[in-house]
Amino acid sequence: MEIGKYILEISYILASVLFVLGLKKLSHPETARSGNLWSAAGMVLAIVATIAFHTDSAGNGIKHIPLILLAIGIGTVVGWMIAVKVKMTAMPQLVSFFNGMGGATAALISLIELPHMTHLYNGNIPVGILIATSLGLVIGSVSFSGSIIAFFKLDGKIKDIHSPAMSFINLALLMAVTALTIYMVVAQPTSLLLYSLLVLSLLYGIMFVVPIGGADMPVVISLLNAFTGVAAAMGGFLYDNRAMLTGGVLVGSAGALLTILMCKAMNRSLLNVILGSFGGGGAAS
Amino acid sequence: MEQIMQLIFEHSDALFIIILSIFLGVEVISHVPAVLHTPLMSGANAIHGVVIVGAIIVMGHSESVTALILGFLAVLLGTLNVVGGFVVTDRMLEMFKKKKKVSK
């Protein structure tokens, strides 16, 4: 069984290399399409190797494999159908939707792991792991609810709501989320703390995206994309998983740069986009 | 202070990877032309779908029914991210190619 560990790590290294090369190729017009396939190959490798060879600290392999394959099967069919059937003009909101799904996954992982770890470490979770898990929950939730709002906005189902009061509510929400996260790391998680943090983070994601103008949506989606990358990296830190760590951080940093580049292409600053409602409100008053 | 030092020391491997990956991510896409912004965003979106690996781990080692159900949901949504992300990116780039041929 020892050999499985080696194969797993080698697969993760290969997957990481494929992610980097894929991203590199994606940024050149001639090689972009093959770049996408390269990173997809890396993903398949990482997934298959994890199912086949992952063991926990006690040496137990992955259980519930049929159920896992069922979940992957359903996800593949549904994801493929949605992606193939949607109109070309509706693609940006679809990217946002899929991004939201990634954020939800990251949040769910933390949501399962935090109570489990509280039990495991008897209410004394190591700080590093606790920080990573809490941030995974917060960033994943913000990314999920924000992406879903962005999806509906681009789909024309939700209009922008501008109100000067909103920037203050957002600031208050952000401070509450930050304070609660710090408190949870210092004082160890309880169920009440966990669910309050989840609800507040989801709410912040909604409130963060609602006031932003429709034309700025692609920039916001790119930003939320970077967020999900960071959330995935937190999962990598938690499980000491190199593929998740490199994949997540790569998307986090590349996504952040891409967000700035997109702003530049529109001749705006990122702060201007995020605080768009803030400036507008100020000018009106 | 000592706790922070301890934290950095214990996770120095991961911190090395994180810092180097940040520079790598910035460097790798720094010369992307504006037309590729959206496909690149979509491709990056698919890559962070690697979070599904975490979902598989958490579901594969779940001990309670609640954890199993939430894990199932996590794997399902993660797969949507991965598969949808790559397929949408491919479709975008396919459209890209056709446009280019027409203009030639």
Short mmCIF file of C-alpha atoms in Angstrom, two decimals:
data_model
loop_
_atom_site.label_atom_id
_atom_site.label_comp_id
_atom_site.label_asym_id
_atom_site.label_seq_id
_atom_site.Cartn_x
_atom_site.Cartn_y
_atom_site.Cartn_z
CA MET A 1 0.00 0.00 0.00
CA GLU A 2 3.02 2.26 0.55
CA ILE A 3 3.56 2.61 -3.17
CA GLY A 4 0.17 4.29 -3.52
CA LYS A 5 1.42 7.25 -1.50
CA TYR A 6 4.28 7.80 -3.92
CA ILE A 7 2.04 7.50 -6.96
CA LEU A 8 -0.36 9.99 -5.37
CA GLU A 9 2.35 12.60 -4.74
CA ILE A 10 3.84 12.13 -8.21
CA SER A 11 0.36 12.52 -9.73
CA TYR A 12 -0.10 15.75 -7.78
CA ILE A 13 3.24 17.10 -9.00
CA LEU A 14 2.32 16.21 -12.59
CA ALA A 15 -1.12 17.77 -12.16
CA SER A 16 0.43 20.98 -10.81
CA VAL A 17 2.82 21.16 -13.76
CA LEU A 18 -0.09 20.62 -16.15
CA PHE A 19 -2.04 23.43 -14.44
CA VAL A 20 0.88 25.85 -14.85
CA LEU A 21 1.50 24.87 -18.47
CA GLY A 22 -2.23 25.00 -19.21
CA LEU A 23 -2.50 28.49 -17.78
CA LYS A 24 0.58 29.55 -19.73
CA LYS A 25 -0.84 28.21 -22.98
CA LEU A 26 -4.23 29.74 -22.24
CA SER A 27 -2.68 33.19 -22.35
CA HIS A 28 -1.55 32.85 -26.00
CA PRO A 29 -4.12 32.88 -28.80
CA GLU A 30 -2.64 30.01 -30.84
CA THR A 31 -2.20 27.60 -27.95
CA ALA A 32 -5.16 28.59 -25.81
CA ARG A 33 -7.38 25.65 -26.71
CA SER A 34 -4.73 23.02 -26.09
CA GLY A 35 -3.87 24.81 -22.82
CA ASN A 36 -7.40 24.21 -21.64
CA LEU A 37 -7.09 20.51 -22.48
CA TRP A 38 -3.74 20.27 -20.68
CA SER A 39 -5.16 21.63 -17.47
CA ALA A 40 -8.22 19.37 -17.87
CA ALA A 41 -5.84 16.40 -18.13
CA GLY A 42 -4.14 17.56 -14.93
CA MET A 43 -7.52 17.70 -13.23
CA VAL A 44 -8.50 14.18 -14.30
CA LEU A 45 -5.15 12.89 -13.05
CA ALA A 46 -5.56 14.62 -9.67
CA ILE A 47 -9.12 13.30 -9.23
CA VAL A 48 -8.39 9.70 -10.27
CA ALA A 49 -5.21 9.51 -8.16
CA THR A 50 -7.06 10.88 -5.12
CA ILE A 51 -9.86 8.33 -5.37
CA ALA A 52 -7.43 5.47 -5.95
CA PHE A 53 -4.58 6.26 -3.58
CA HIS A 54 -5.55 8.80 -0.91
CA THR A 55 -5.17 7.61 2.67
CA ASP A 56 -5.85 9.50 5.91
CA SER A 57 -3.38 9.74 8.78
CA ALA A 58 -4.55 6.34 10.09
CA GLY A 59 -3.86 4.74 6.72
CA ASN A 60 -7.49 4.24 5.69
CA GLY A 61 -8.22 4.56 1.99
CA ILE A 62 -11.12 6.44 0.42
CA LYS A 63 -14.48 4.91 1.40
CA HIS A 64 -17.89 5.26 -0.32
CA ILE A 65 -16.25 5.07 -3.76
CA PRO A 66 -19.49 4.08 -5.58
CA LEU A 67 -21.26 7.10 -4.07
CA ILE A 68 -18.36 9.38 -5.00
CA LEU A 69 -18.45 8.09 -8.56
CA LEU A 70 -22.22 8.63 -8.61
CA ALA A 71 -21.77 12.27 -7.51
CA ILE A 72 -19.07 12.80 -10.13
CA GLY A 73 -21.27 11.10 -12.74
CA ILE A 74 -24.28 13.30 -12.03
CA GLY A 75 -22.08 16.42 -11.91
CA THR A 76 -20.42 15.53 -15.21
CA VAL A 77 -23.67 14.94 -17.07
CA VAL A 78 -25.40 18.02 -15.67
CA GLY A 79 -22.34 20.29 -16.05
CA TRP A 80 -21.73 19.10 -19.60
CA MET A 81 -25.37 19.56 -20.61
CA ILE A 82 -25.55 23.08 -19.19
CA ALA A 83 -22.23 24.09 -20.75
CA VAL A 84 -23.07 22.71 -24.20
CA LYS A 85 -26.66 23.92 -24.40
CA VAL A 86 -26.22 27.50 -23.24
CA LYS A 87 -26.17 30.31 -25.80
CA MET A 88 -22.85 31.97 -26.62
CA THR A 89 -24.09 35.29 -25.30
CA ALA A 90 -24.89 33.73 -21.93
CA MET A 91 -21.36 32.44 -21.34
CA PRO A 92 -20.10 35.03 -18.84
CA GLN A 93 -22.93 34.32 -16.41
CA LEU A 94 -22.30 30.62 -16.82
CA VAL A 95 -18.66 31.09 -15.80
CA SER A 96 -19.98 32.94 -12.77
CA PHE A 97 -22.38 30.09 -11.98
CA PHE A 98 -19.65 27.43 -12.17
CA ASN A 99 -17.37 29.66 -10.10
CA GLY A 100 -20.09 29.80 -7.47
CA MET A 101 -20.26 25.99 -7.44
CA GLY A 102 -16.51 25.89 -6.66
CA GLY A 103 -17.00 28.39 -3.85
CA ALA A 104 -19.83 26.28 -2.44
CA THR A 105 -17.60 23.20 -2.55
CA ALA A 106 -14.87 24.98 -0.58
CA ALA A 107 -17.42 26.24 1.97
CA LEU A 108 -18.97 22.77 2.34
CA ILE A 109 -15.55 21.21 2.99
CA SER A 110 -14.96 23.63 5.88
CA LEU A 111 -18.52 23.16 7.09
CA ILE A 112 -17.93 19.40 7.40
CA GLU A 113 -14.38 19.62 8.71
CA LEU A 114 -14.85 22.22 11.47
CA PRO A 115 -17.30 20.19 13.63
CA HIS A 116 -15.33 17.03 12.82
CA MET A 117 -12.05 18.62 13.93
CA THR A 118 -13.58 20.08 17.08
CA HIS A 119 -14.52 16.53 17.98
CA LEU A 120 -11.16 15.10 16.84
CA TYR A 121 -8.93 17.58 18.68
CA ASN A 122 -11.35 17.83 21.61
CA GLY A 123 -11.89 21.57 21.19
CA ASN A 124 -8.22 22.39 20.71
CA ILE A 125 -7.68 22.63 16.97
CA PRO A 126 -4.14 23.72 15.93
CA VAL A 127 -4.17 27.41 14.96
CA GLY A 128 -2.79 26.97 11.41
CA ILE A 129 -5.43 24.45 10.42
CA LEU A 130 -8.17 26.45 12.12
CA ILE A 131 -7.22 29.64 10.25
CA ALA A 132 -7.18 27.81 6.91
CA THR A 133 -10.52 26.11 7.52
CA SER A 134 -12.24 29.28 8.75
CA LEU A 135 -10.95 31.29 5.79
CA GLY A 136 -12.07 28.50 3.46
CA LEU A 137 -15.56 28.79 4.89
CA VAL A 138 -15.71 32.61 4.70
CA ILE A 139 -14.11 33.08 1.28
CA GLY A 140 -15.95 30.11 -0.22
CA SER A 141 -19.32 31.38 1.01
CA VAL A 142 -18.71 34.95 -0.18
CA SER A 143 -17.63 33.61 -3.55
CA PHE A 144 -20.68 31.34 -3.78
CA SER A 145 -23.38 33.89 -2.95
CA GLY A 146 -21.59 36.68 -4.84
CA SER A 147 -21.24 34.55 -7.98
CA ILE A 148 -24.88 33.51 -7.89
CA ILE A 149 -25.94 37.18 -7.63
CA ALA A 150 -23.58 38.05 -10.50
CA PHE A 151 -25.13 35.21 -12.49
CA PHE A 152 -28.66 36.53 -11.97
CA LYS A 153 -27.59 40.11 -12.68
CA LEU A 154 -25.99 39.21 -16.00
CA ASP A 155 -29.06 37.16 -16.78
CA GLY A 156 -31.12 40.31 -16.24
CA LYS A 157 -33.09 38.85 -13.33
CA ILE A 158 -31.74 41.25 -10.70
CA LYS A 159 -31.26 44.99 -11.22
CA ASP A 160 -28.51 47.06 -9.58
CA ILE A 161 -29.59 48.60 -6.34
CA HIS A 162 -27.72 51.75 -5.45
CA SER A 163 -28.14 53.32 -2.08
CA PRO A 164 -25.69 55.27 0.05
CA ALA A 165 -26.80 53.27 3.07
CA MET A 166 -25.59 50.10 1.41
CA SER A 167 -21.91 50.95 1.58
CA PHE A 168 -22.24 51.37 5.33
CA ILE A 169 -24.12 48.10 5.68
CA ASN A 170 -21.40 46.41 3.60
CA LEU A 171 -18.65 47.89 5.71
CA ALA A 172 -20.42 46.79 8.88
CA LEU A 173 -20.93 43.28 7.45
CA LEU A 174 -17.27 43.04 6.42
CA MET A 175 -16.16 44.08 9.89
CA ALA A 176 -18.56 41.62 11.52
CA VAL A 177 -17.28 38.76 9.34
CA THR A 178 -13.64 39.67 10.06
CA ALA A 179 -14.27 39.98 13.81
CA LEU A 180 -16.17 36.69 13.98
CA THR A 181 -13.45 34.88 12.01
CA ILE A 182 -10.76 36.15 14.37
CA TYR A 183 -12.92 35.28 17.37
CA MET A 184 -13.50 31.76 16.04
CA VAL A 185 -9.74 31.22 15.59
CA VAL A 186 -8.95 32.52 19.08
CA ALA A 187 -11.86 30.94 20.95
CA GLN A 188 -12.28 27.70 18.91
CA PRO A 189 -15.44 27.07 16.87
CA THR A 190 -18.89 26.30 18.30
CA SER A 191 -21.95 25.43 16.22
CA LEU A 192 -23.49 28.83 16.86
CA LEU A 193 -20.30 30.64 15.79
CA LEU A 194 -19.94 28.44 12.73
CA TYR A 195 -23.45 29.01 11.43
CA SER A 196 -23.44 32.74 12.23
CA LEU A 197 -20.22 33.08 10.27
CA LEU A 198 -21.71 31.10 7.38
CA VAL A 199 -24.85 33.23 7.24
CA LEU A 200 -22.94 36.52 7.55
CA SER A 201 -20.47 35.50 4.83
CA LEU A 202 -23.28 34.50 2.46
CA LEU A 203 -25.01 37.79 3.19
CA TYR A 204 -21.82 39.76 2.59
CA GLY A 205 -21.33 38.06 -0.78
CA ILE A 206 -24.83 39.14 -1.83
CA MET A 207 -24.47 42.70 -0.55
CA PHE A 208 -21.02 43.03 -2.10
CA VAL A 209 -22.21 42.28 -5.63
CA VAL A 210 -25.73 43.79 -5.64
CA PRO A 211 -24.68 47.49 -5.91
CA ILE A 212 -22.08 46.92 -8.64
CA GLY A 213 -23.10 48.06 -12.12
CA GLY A 214 -23.89 45.53 -14.86
CA ALA A 215 -20.99 46.64 -17.10
CA ASP A 216 -18.51 45.97 -14.31
CA MET A 217 -19.77 42.43 -13.77
CA PRO A 218 -16.97 40.64 -15.71
CA VAL A 219 -14.40 42.30 -13.44
CA VAL A 220 -16.32 41.20 -10.36
CA ILE A 221 -16.63 37.65 -11.67
CA SER A 222 -12.88 37.59 -12.23
CA LEU A 223 -12.36 38.83 -8.68
CA LEU A 224 -14.71 36.19 -7.25
CA ASN A 225 -12.86 33.65 -9.39
CA ALA A 226 -9.63 34.63 -7.64
CA PHE A 227 -11.46 34.34 -4.30
CA THR A 228 -12.51 30.77 -5.03
CA GLY A 229 -8.90 30.03 -5.97
CA VAL A 230 -7.80 31.21 -2.53
CA ALA A 231 -10.58 29.17 -0.89
CA ALA A 232 -9.36 26.07 -2.76
CA ALA A 233 -5.80 26.80 -1.62
CA MET A 234 -7.04 26.91 1.99
CA GLY A 235 -8.36 23.39 1.49
CA GLY A 236 -4.93 22.42 0.18
CA PHE A 237 -3.35 23.83 3.33
CA LEU A 238 -5.83 21.96 5.49
CA TYR A 239 -5.19 18.57 3.86
CA ASP A 240 -1.54 19.26 3.14
CA ASN A 241 -2.50 18.59 -0.48
CA ARG A 242 -0.03 19.94 -3.04
CA ALA A 243 -2.36 19.80 -6.05
CA MET A 244 -5.03 21.87 -4.31
CA LEU A 245 -2.44 24.25 -2.92
CA THR A 246 -0.71 25.02 -6.23
CA GLY A 247 -3.91 24.98 -8.28
CA GLY A 248 -5.70 27.26 -5.84
CA VAL A 249 -2.89 29.75 -5.30
CA LEU A 250 -2.15 29.90 -9.04
CA VAL A 251 -5.75 30.82 -9.81
CA GLY A 252 -5.79 33.19 -6.85
CA SER A 253 -2.78 35.18 -8.05
CA ALA A 254 -3.40 34.87 -11.80
CA GLY A 255 -7.05 35.74 -11.17
CA ALA A 256 -6.09 38.80 -9.14
CA LEU A 257 -3.75 40.00 -11.90
CA LEU A 258 -6.37 39.27 -14.54
CA THR A 259 -8.89 41.32 -12.56
CA ILE A 260 -6.50 44.27 -12.57
CA LEU A 261 -5.77 43.80 -16.31
CA MET A 262 -9.50 43.75 -17.06
CA CYS A 263 -9.96 46.97 -15.11
CA LYS A 264 -7.10 48.54 -17.05
CA ALA A 265 -8.65 47.45 -20.35
CA MET A 266 -11.79 49.31 -19.27
CA ASN A 267 -9.75 52.29 -18.10
CA ARG A 268 -10.86 51.98 -14.51
CA SER A 269 -9.26 51.16 -11.22
CA LEU A 270 -10.30 48.12 -9.22
CA LEU A 271 -11.19 50.29 -6.25
CA ASN A 272 -13.38 52.33 -8.55
CA VAL A 273 -15.27 49.21 -9.63
CA ILE A 274 -15.74 47.82 -6.13
CA LEU A 275 -16.63 51.13 -4.58
CA GLY A 276 -18.55 52.25 -7.67
CA SER A 277 -21.69 52.64 -5.63
CA PHE A 278 -19.78 54.43 -2.91
CA GLY A 279 -18.41 57.13 -5.25
CA GLY A 280 -21.74 57.44 -7.03
CA GLY A 281 -23.56 57.90 -3.76
CA GLY A 282 -21.08 60.54 -2.66
CA ALA A 283 -21.40 62.49 -5.88
CA ALA A 284 -25.18 62.44 -5.69
CA SER A 285 -25.24 63.79 -2.16
CA MET B 1 4.75 35.87 18.97
CA GLU B 2 6.17 32.47 19.73
CA GLN B 3 2.96 30.93 18.44
CA ILE B 4 3.31 32.76 15.13
CA MET B 5 6.94 31.64 14.78
CA GLN B 6 5.87 28.09 15.53
CA LEU B 7 3.10 28.37 12.94
CA ILE B 8 5.48 29.55 10.22
CA PHE B 9 8.01 26.87 11.09
CA GLU B 10 5.47 24.03 11.09
CA HIS B 11 4.00 25.01 7.74
CA SER B 12 7.14 26.29 6.02
CA ASP B 13 6.70 23.83 3.11
CA ALA B 14 3.22 25.05 2.36
CA LEU B 15 4.24 28.69 2.78
CA PHE B 16 7.09 28.22 0.28
CA ILE B 17 4.66 26.73 -2.24
CA ILE B 18 2.13 29.50 -1.64
CA ILE B 19 4.63 32.34 -2.08
CA LEU B 20 6.30 30.84 -5.16
CA SER B 21 2.92 30.00 -6.72
CA ILE B 22 1.76 33.59 -6.25
CA PHE B 23 4.73 34.86 -8.27
CA LEU B 24 4.31 32.07 -10.81
CA GLY B 25 0.61 32.81 -11.33
CA VAL B 26 1.33 36.48 -11.94
CA GLU B 27 4.28 35.75 -14.22
CA VAL B 28 2.56 33.08 -16.31
CA ILE B 29 -0.33 35.22 -17.50
CA SER B 30 1.32 38.64 -17.44
CA HIS B 31 1.39 39.03 -21.24
CA VAL B 32 -2.16 37.94 -21.99
CA PRO B 33 -3.84 39.93 -24.81
CA ALA B 34 -7.16 41.60 -23.95
CA VAL B 35 -9.17 39.31 -26.27
CA LEU B 36 -8.20 36.33 -24.17
CA HIS B 37 -9.29 37.85 -20.85
CA THR B 38 -12.64 36.09 -20.70
CA PRO B 39 -11.46 32.63 -21.87
CA LEU B 40 -8.52 32.84 -19.47
CA MET B 41 -10.86 33.73 -16.64
CA SER B 42 -13.02 30.76 -17.57
CA GLY B 43 -9.99 28.44 -17.81
CA ALA B 44 -8.72 29.60 -14.42
CA ASN B 45 -12.22 29.05 -13.09
CA ALA B 46 -12.02 25.42 -14.18
CA ILE B 47 -8.57 25.00 -12.60
CA HIS B 48 -9.72 26.09 -9.14
CA GLY B 49 -12.21 23.27 -9.50
CA VAL B 50 -9.29 21.27 -8.04
CA VAL B 51 -11.13 21.96 -4.79
CA ILE B 52 -13.05 18.80 -5.75
CA VAL B 53 -10.02 16.83 -4.54
CA GLY B 54 -10.76 18.15 -1.05
CA ALA B 55 -14.42 17.25 -1.48
CA ILE B 56 -13.49 13.67 -2.42
CA ILE B 57 -11.18 13.44 0.61
CA VAL B 58 -13.82 14.74 3.00
CA MET B 59 -16.52 12.47 1.55
CA GLY B 60 -14.22 9.46 1.37
CA HIS B 61 -13.32 9.70 5.05
CA SER B 62 -16.72 10.81 6.35
CA GLU B 63 -17.95 9.00 9.45
CA SER B 64 -21.46 10.38 9.93
CA VAL B 65 -24.44 10.43 7.60
CA THR B 66 -24.59 14.24 7.70
CA ALA B 67 -20.95 14.48 6.62
CA LEU B 68 -21.60 11.94 3.88
CA ILE B 69 -24.58 13.87 2.51
CA LEU B 70 -22.78 17.23 2.63
CA GLY B 71 -19.72 15.56 1.11
CA PHE B 72 -21.82 14.12 -1.70
CA LEU B 73 -23.16 17.61 -2.38
CA ALA B 74 -19.61 19.03 -2.32
CA VAL B 75 -18.33 16.45 -4.82
CA LEU B 76 -21.36 17.06 -7.06
CA LEU B 77 -20.96 20.85 -7.07
CA GLY B 78 -17.19 20.54 -7.46
CA THR B 79 -17.71 18.35 -10.54
CA LEU B 80 -20.06 20.98 -11.98
CA ASN B 81 -17.25 23.52 -11.54
CA VAL B 82 -14.64 21.31 -13.20
CA VAL B 83 -16.64 19.86 -16.10
CA GLY B 84 -18.71 22.98 -16.80
CA GLY B 85 -15.62 25.16 -16.53
CA PHE B 86 -13.53 23.21 -19.02
CA VAL B 87 -16.37 22.67 -21.50
CA VAL B 88 -17.38 26.35 -21.48
CA THR B 89 -13.76 27.44 -21.95
CA ASP B 90 -13.43 25.05 -24.88
CA ARG B 91 -16.58 26.42 -26.48
CA MET B 92 -15.36 29.99 -26.06
CA LEU B 93 -12.02 29.21 -27.66
CA GLU B 94 -13.69 27.29 -30.46
CA MET B 95 -15.75 30.38 -31.28
CA PHE B 96 -12.55 32.36 -31.15
CA LYS B 97 -10.89 30.18 -33.74
CA LYS B 98 -13.81 30.38 -36.18
CA LYS B 99 -13.90 34.15 -35.96
CA LYS B 100 -10.20 34.31 -36.73
CA LYS B 101 -10.58 32.14 -39.82
CA VAL B 102 -13.38 34.31 -41.13
CA SER B 103 -11.34 37.45 -40.72
CA LYS B 104 -8.47 35.85 -42.63
#
